[in-house]
XYZ file of C-alpha atoms in Angstrom:
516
model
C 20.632 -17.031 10.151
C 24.064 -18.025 11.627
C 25.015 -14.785 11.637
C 24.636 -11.258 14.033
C 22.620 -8.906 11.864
C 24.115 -5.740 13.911
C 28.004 -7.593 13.705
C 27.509 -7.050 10.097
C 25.926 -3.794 9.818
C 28.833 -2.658 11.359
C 31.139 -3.983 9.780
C 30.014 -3.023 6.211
C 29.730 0.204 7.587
C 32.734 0.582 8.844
C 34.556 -0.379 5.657
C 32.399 1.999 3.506
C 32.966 4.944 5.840
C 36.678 4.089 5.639
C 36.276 4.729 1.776
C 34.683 7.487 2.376
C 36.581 9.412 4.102
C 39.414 8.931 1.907
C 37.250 9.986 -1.110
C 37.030 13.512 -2.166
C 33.358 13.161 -3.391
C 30.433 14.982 -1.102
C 28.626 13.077 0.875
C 25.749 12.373 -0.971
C 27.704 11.823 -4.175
C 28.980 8.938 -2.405
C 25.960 7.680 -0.451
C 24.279 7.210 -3.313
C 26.124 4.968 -5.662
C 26.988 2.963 -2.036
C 23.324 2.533 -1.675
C 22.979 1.137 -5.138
C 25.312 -1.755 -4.166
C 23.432 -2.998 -1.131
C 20.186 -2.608 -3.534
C 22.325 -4.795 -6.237
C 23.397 -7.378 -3.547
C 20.040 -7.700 -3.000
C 18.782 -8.292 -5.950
C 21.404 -11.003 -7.058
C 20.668 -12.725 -3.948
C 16.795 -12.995 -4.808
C 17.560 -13.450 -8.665
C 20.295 -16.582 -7.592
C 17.546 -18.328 -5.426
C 14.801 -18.036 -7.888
C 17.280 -18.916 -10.711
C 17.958 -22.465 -8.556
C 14.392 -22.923 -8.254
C 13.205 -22.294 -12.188
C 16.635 -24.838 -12.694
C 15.338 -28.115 -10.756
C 11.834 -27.058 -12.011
C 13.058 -28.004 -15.570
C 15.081 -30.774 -14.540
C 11.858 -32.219 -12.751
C 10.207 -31.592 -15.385
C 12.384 -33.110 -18.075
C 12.586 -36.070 -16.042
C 8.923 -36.672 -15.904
C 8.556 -36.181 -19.511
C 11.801 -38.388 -20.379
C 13.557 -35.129 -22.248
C 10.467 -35.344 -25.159
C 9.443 -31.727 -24.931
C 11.635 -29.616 -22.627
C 14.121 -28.833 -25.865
C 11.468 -26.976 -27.139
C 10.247 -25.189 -24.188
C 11.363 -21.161 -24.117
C 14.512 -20.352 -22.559
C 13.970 -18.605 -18.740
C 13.995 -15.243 -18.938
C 13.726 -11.847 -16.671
C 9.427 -13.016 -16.834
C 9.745 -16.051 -15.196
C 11.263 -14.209 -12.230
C 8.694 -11.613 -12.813
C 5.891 -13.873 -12.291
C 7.492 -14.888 -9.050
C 7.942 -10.460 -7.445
C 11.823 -10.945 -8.451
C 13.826 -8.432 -10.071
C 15.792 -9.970 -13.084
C 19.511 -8.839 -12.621
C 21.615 -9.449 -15.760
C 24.661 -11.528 -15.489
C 27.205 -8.247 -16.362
C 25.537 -6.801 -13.511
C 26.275 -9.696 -10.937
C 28.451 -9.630 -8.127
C 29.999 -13.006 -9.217
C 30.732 -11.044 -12.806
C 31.826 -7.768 -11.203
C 34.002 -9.011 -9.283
C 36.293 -10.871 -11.327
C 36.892 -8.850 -13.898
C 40.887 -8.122 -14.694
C 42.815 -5.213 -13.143
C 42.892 -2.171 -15.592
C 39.102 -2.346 -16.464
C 37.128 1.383 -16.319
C 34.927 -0.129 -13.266
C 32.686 2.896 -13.157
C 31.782 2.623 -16.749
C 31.020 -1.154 -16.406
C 28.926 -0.475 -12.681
C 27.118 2.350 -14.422
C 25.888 -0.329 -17.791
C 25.268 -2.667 -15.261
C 22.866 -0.552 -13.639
C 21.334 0.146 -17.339
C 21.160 -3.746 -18.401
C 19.058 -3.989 -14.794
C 16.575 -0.743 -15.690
C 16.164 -1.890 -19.323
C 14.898 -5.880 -17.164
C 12.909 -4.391 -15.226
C 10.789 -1.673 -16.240
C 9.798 -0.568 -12.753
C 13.330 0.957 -11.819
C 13.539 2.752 -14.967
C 15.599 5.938 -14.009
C 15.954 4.960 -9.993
C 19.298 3.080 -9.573
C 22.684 5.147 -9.622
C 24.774 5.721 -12.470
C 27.331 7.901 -11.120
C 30.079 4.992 -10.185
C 32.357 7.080 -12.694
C 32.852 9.525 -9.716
C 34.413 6.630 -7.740
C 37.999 5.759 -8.450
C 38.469 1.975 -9.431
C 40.137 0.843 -5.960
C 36.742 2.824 -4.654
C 34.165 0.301 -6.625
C 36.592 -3.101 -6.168
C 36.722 -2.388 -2.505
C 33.163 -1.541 -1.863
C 31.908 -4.739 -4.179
C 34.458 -6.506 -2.066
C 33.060 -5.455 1.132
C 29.360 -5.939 0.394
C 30.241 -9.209 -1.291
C 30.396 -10.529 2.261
C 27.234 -10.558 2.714
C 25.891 -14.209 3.098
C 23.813 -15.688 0.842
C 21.538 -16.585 3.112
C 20.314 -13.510 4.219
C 16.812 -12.838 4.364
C 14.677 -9.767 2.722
C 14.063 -8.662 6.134
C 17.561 -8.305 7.334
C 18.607 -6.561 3.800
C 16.035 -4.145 4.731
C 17.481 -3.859 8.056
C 21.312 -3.190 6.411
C 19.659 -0.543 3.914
C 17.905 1.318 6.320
C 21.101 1.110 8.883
C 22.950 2.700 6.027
C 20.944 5.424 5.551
C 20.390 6.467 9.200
C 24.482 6.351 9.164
C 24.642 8.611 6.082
C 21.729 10.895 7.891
C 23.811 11.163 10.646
C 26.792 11.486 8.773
C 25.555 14.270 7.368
C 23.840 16.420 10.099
C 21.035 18.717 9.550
C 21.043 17.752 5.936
C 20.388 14.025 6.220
C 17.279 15.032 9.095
C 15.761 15.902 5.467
C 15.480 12.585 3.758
C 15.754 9.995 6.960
C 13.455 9.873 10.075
C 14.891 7.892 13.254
C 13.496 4.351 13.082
C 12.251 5.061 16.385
C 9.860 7.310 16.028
C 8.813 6.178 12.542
C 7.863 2.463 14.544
C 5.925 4.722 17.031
C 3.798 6.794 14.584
C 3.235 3.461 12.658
C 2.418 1.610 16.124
C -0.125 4.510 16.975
C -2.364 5.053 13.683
C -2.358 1.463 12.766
C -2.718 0.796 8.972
C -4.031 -2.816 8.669
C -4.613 -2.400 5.438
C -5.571 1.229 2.978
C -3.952 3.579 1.072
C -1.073 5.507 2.746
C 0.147 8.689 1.581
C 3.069 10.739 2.848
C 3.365 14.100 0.923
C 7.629 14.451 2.427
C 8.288 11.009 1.940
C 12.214 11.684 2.113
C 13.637 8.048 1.945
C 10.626 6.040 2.278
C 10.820 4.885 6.043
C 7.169 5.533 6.955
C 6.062 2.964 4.097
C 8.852 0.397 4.847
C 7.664 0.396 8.989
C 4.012 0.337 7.642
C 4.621 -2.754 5.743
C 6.638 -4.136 8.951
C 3.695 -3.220 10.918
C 0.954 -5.662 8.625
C 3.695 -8.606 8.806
C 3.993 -8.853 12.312
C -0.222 -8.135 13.129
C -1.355 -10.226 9.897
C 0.736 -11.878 7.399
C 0.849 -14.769 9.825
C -3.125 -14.788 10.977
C -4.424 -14.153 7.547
C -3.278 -16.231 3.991
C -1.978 -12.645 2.066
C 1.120 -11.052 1.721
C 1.598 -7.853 3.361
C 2.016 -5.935 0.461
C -0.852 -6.417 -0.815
C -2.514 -5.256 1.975
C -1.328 -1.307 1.676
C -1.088 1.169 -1.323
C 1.577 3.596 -1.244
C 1.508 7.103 -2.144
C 4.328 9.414 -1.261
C 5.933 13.176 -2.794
C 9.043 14.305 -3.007
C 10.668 17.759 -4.198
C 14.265 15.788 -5.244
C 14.687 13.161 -7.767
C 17.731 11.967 -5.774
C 16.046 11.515 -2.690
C 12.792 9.740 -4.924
C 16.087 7.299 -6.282
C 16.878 6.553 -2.297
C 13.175 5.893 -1.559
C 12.247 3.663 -4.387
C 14.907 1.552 -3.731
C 13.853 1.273 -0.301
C 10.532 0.142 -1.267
C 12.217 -2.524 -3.809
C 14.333 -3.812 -1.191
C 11.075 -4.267 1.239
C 9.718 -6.062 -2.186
C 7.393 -2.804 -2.271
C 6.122 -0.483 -5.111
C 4.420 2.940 -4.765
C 3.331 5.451 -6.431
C 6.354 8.375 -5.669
C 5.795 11.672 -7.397
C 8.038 14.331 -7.611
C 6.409 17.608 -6.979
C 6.549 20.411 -4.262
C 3.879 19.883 -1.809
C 3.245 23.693 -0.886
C 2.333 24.205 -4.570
C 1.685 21.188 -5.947
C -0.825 18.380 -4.973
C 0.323 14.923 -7.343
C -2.140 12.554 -5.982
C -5.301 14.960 -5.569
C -5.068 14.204 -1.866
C -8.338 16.051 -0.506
C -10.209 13.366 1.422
C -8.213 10.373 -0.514
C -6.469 8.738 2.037
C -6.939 5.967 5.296
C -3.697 7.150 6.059
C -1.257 9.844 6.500
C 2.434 10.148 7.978
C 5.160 12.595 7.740
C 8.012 14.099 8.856
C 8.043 17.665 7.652
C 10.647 20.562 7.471
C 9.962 22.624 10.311
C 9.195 26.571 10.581
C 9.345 26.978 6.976
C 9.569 30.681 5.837
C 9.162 32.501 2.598
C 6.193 30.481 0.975
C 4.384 32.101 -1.592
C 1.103 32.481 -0.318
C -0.648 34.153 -3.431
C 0.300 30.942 -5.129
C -1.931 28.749 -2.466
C -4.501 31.311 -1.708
C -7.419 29.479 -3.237
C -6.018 25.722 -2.203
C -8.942 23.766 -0.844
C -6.467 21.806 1.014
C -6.289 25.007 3.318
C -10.078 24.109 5.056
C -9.211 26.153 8.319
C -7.397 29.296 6.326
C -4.219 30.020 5.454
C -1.879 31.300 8.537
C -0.919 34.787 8.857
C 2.763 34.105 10.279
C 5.771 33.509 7.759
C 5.502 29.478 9.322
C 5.227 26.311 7.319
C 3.802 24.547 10.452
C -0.024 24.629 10.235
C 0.242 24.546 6.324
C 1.624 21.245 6.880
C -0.992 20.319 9.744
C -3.470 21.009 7.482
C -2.199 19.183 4.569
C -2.146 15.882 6.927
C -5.375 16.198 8.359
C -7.369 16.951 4.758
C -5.434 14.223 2.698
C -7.632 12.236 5.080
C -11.184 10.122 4.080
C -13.464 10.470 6.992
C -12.237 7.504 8.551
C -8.731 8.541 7.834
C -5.715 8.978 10.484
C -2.055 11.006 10.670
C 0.765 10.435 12.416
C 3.119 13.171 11.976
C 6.204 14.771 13.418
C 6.333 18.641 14.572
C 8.001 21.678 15.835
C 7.123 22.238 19.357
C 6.204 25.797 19.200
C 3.189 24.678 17.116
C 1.595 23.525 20.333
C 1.661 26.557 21.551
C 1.382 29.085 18.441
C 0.053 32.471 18.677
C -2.742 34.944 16.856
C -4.034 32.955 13.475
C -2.746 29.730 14.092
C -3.993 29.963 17.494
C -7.193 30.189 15.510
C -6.558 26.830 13.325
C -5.618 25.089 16.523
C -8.728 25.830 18.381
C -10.822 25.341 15.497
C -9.330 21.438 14.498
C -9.553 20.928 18.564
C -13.161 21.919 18.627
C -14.091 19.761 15.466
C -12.567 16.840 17.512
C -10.111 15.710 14.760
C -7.221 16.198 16.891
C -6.386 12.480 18.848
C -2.882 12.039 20.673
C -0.689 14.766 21.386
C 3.361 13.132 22.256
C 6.107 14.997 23.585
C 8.880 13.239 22.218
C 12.635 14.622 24.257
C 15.731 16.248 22.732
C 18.202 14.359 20.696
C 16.132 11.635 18.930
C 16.622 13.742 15.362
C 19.666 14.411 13.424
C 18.966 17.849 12.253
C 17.144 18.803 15.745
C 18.777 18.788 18.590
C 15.402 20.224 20.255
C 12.335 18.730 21.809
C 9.700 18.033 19.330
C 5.981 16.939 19.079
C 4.284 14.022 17.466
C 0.631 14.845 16.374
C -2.375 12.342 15.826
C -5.361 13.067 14.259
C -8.383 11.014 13.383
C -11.048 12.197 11.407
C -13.470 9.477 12.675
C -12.900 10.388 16.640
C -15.977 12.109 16.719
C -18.492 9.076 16.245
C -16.670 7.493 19.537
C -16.947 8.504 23.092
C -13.486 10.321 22.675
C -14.812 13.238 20.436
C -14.314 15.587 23.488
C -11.450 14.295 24.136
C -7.337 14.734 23.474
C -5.045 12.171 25.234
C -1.582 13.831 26.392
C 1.784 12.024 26.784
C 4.588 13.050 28.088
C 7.404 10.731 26.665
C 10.587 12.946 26.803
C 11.639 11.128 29.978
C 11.243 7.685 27.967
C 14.424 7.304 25.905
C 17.731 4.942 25.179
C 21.160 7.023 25.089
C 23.190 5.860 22.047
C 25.667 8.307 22.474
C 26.636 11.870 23.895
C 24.176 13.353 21.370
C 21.780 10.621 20.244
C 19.035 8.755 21.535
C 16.345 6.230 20.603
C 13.480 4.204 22.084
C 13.436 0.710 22.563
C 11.187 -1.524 20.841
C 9.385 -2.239 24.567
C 9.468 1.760 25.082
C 7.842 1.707 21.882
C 5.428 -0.771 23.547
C 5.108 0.844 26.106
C 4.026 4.234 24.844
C 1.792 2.572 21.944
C 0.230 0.604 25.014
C -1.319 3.797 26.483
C -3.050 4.870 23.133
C -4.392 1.317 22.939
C -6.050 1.694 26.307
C -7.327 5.093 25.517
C -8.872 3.738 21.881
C -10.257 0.760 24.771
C -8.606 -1.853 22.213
C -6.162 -3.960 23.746
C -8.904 -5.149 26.664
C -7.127 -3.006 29.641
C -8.344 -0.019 31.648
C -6.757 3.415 30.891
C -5.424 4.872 33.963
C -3.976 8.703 34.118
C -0.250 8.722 35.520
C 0.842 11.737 36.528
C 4.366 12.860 34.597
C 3.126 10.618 31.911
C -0.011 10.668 30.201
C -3.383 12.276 30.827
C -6.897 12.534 28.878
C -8.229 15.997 28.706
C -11.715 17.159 28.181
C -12.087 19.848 25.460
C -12.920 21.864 28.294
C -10.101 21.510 30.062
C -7.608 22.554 26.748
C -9.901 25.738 26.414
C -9.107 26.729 30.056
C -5.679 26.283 28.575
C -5.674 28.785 26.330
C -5.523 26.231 23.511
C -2.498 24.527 24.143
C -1.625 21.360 23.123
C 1.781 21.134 25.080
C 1.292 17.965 27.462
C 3.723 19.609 29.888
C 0.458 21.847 30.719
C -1.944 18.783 31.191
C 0.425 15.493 32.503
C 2.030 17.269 35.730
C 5.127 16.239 36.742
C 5.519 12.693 38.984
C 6.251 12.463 42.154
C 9.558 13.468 43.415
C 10.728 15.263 40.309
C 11.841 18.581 40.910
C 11.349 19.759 37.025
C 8.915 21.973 36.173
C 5.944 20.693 33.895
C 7.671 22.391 31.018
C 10.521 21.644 29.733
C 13.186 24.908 29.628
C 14.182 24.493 26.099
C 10.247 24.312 25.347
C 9.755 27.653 26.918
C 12.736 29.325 25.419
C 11.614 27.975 21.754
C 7.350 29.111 22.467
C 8.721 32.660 23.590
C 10.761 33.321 21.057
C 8.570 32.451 18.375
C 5.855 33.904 20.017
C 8.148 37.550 20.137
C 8.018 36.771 16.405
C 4.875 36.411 15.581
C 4.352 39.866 17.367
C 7.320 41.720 16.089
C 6.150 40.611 12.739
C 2.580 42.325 13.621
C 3.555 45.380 14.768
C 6.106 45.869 11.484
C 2.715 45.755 9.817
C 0.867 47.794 11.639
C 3.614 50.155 11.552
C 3.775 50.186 7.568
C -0.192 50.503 7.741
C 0.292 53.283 10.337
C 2.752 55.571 7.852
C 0.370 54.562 4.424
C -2.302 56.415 6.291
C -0.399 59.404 7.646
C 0.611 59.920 4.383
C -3.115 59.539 2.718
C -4.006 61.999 5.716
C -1.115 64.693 5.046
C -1.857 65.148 1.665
């Protein structure tokens, strides 16, 4: 490509978020129809190269044959670039069409039957691209279709990718705790992917939010495979995902089209409702979850064989979640996932889950990841492996702790990121702990350590890797971070102020049985 990749990311951002913040739509009600015109870009660009192709196919063709039976072949049509993975994009729908249309015409009605004439081509997207242009003014759409008319048409899938996943981390960050919902960090997505390895297998994410996990899986069998082994990386992975929004299921689905993906995206809420029968289905599992959940309905899960170790006592979504991951699992299944930090640590009945899972030896890597890698927390958090098929290797008594909150890349004031050699390097010291990249494992204080089962029950349990990796040499911090502490206390004071309310209640019920 003759062009910089980031040059233009920024600059198509920079002209969108100029529209935007001279529109009086919400956030998402513009994100979403902006979206759609990257995805449309796309398409045309794919559809235009395939359309050249089918062209001097026919012209070959007729030459060979002297004209004698091409005038009866069947026109080309949206199968042809079917047959070949390519969405058929209608010519009303085009960028070349849209685009020169005279001044005066209702834009939003003509974006939003474009968008139709695409769906009713392509029976996959039915219901997933926007139709809410009408909300735009017209100067909105012309600019916009202006501005991502620049893009070359050279561009390859992976760098579209690339632009649609830049966008949404900008409108994630755009829109603060909110957008932490639907979009997690590339970052840490790459590491999870980078640490539970799925070659090939079905992979499920039950908070799928905007589809990054799948898009970073199918990254992850292109550069390992797609150029040691004749297949295409998609058809090496199956992809399962749930979602409680049909807006956010829109976002994700196009993210998977754009990484010439499909999957199987349900909408559903995962507390209550299991779409893809996940006990013991899958090789893989990732997710980003909500954190510290309160208020579910526990009478409606009570008899949920997902919940194998119990359901929690405390009003916390954490190790409902936990246990989701780890029995959506087949018995050689892994999870990468993201979590709060005061799980580690957790008191009374999830205490109980915790010891139980790290006894049963399905519990593999334990990450501390530092603050300000999220966009809706600002806190520390934790990223959790588990692998169900640990405990027919010589690690079943064993939990590798890493410390990586001293591992980052400052984007700004509030922000940071790894590198893809931090990623590397961090995915480097699982490899050597699994013994599968040829070099010894070596403990480093400050940074990673392997504890014995043993050693976590002298512990107390905990799987903060503060307690286990030390602190290197000339460091003056303690082993645990401040903000770690702060968080474990005070939902520890919780957990025990919600206790003694009950006991309390329990307390008067029987002085009143007594008294009477």
């Amino acid at each position: 490509m003759s062009f910089n990749i980031k040059d233009l990311e920024n600059s198509l951002w920079e002209a969108a978020d100029h529209m935007r913040a001279n529109s009086p739509l919400r956030l998402n009600e513009f994100a979403e129809p902006v979206l759609g015109l990257i995805f449309l870009k796309f398409a045309e660009i794919k559809h235009s190269k395939i359309a050249k192709e089918l062209g001097e196919e026919r012209k070959k063709k007729s030459k060979n044959l002297s004209g004698a039976s091409v005038s009866r072949e069947r026109p080309i049509s949206s199968t042809d670039y079917h047959a070949r993975g390519v969405l058929f994009v209608p010519e009303k729908a085009r960028f070349s069409y849209l685009t020169e249309l005279p001044e005066g015409t209702d834009m939003g009605k003509v974006m939003n039957d474009g968008m139709n004439t695409i769906e009713a081509e392509n029976k996959e997207l039915t219901g997933i691209l926007p139709k809410t242009f009408q909300k735009l003014d017209n100067k909105t759409i012309i600019t916009l279709l202006k501005n991502f008319n620049q893009i070359p048409d050279n561009i390859e899938g992976d760098a579209f990718g690339k632009i649609y996943e830049y966008f949404l981390g900008k409108f994630a960050l755009a829109d603060g705790t909110r957008g932490g919902e639907f979009f997690t960090p590339t970052s840490i997505v790459k590491l999870i992917v980078e640490i539970i390895e799925p070659y090939q297998g079905r992979i499920y994410d039950p908070a799928c939010g905007s589809g990054g996990m799948f898009a970073q899986s199918h990254e992850f069998v292109k550069r390992h495979l797609e150029n040691k082994q004749n297949t295409r990386a998609s058809r090496k992975i199956t992809i399962y995902g749930q979602e409680k929004t049909d807006r956010t299921i829109r976002i994700a689905k196009m993210n998977l089209a754009i990484h010439s993906l499909s999957g199987d995206i349900r909408e559903g809420n995962t507390y209550y409702e299991d779409r893809h029968k996940s006990l013991g289905t899958f090789d893989f599992t990732m997710a980003n979850p909500p954190f510290n959940v309160k208020g579910i309905d526990k009478e409606r899960i009570k008899n949920d064989p997902r919940f194998s170790y119990g359901i929690p006592k405390a009003d916390n979504g954490n190790y409902i979640w936990i246990q989701f991951f780890l029995n959506s699992l087949n018995e050689k299944g892994r999870a990468g996932f993201v979590m709060a930090n005061s799980a580690s640590d957790a008191g009374h009945s999830e205490k109980e889950i915790r010891q139980k899972m790290i006894e049963d030896g399905v519990i593999d890597v334990i990450v501390a990841v530092g603050p300000n890698m999220f966009y809706n927390v600002t806190l520390p958090v934790t990223l959790w492996f588990l692998d169900k098929s640990k405990k027919k290797t010589d690690r079943k008594n064993k939990i590798l702790f890493i410390d990586a909150r001293h591992i980052y890349r400052q984007i700004d004031r509030a922000h940071r990121d790894w590198t893809d050699e931090q990623i590397e390097q961090i995915a480097n010291i699982v490899r050597s702990y699994r013994k599968e990249n040829g070099k010894e494992y070596k403990d480093i204080k400050g940074l990673c350590k392997i504890a014995t089962i043993e050693e976590v029950k002298k512990a107390d349990w905990s799987l903060n890797p503060g307690r286990y990796v030390g602190v290197a040499d000339n460091d003056g911090e303690d082993d645990e971070n401040f903000e770690d502490k702060i968080e474990n206390l005070h939902n520890e004071f919780k957990d025990l102020t919600d206790e003694a309310h009950k006991l309390e209640k329990e307390i008067f019920k029987n002085l009143k049985k007594i008294t009477l």
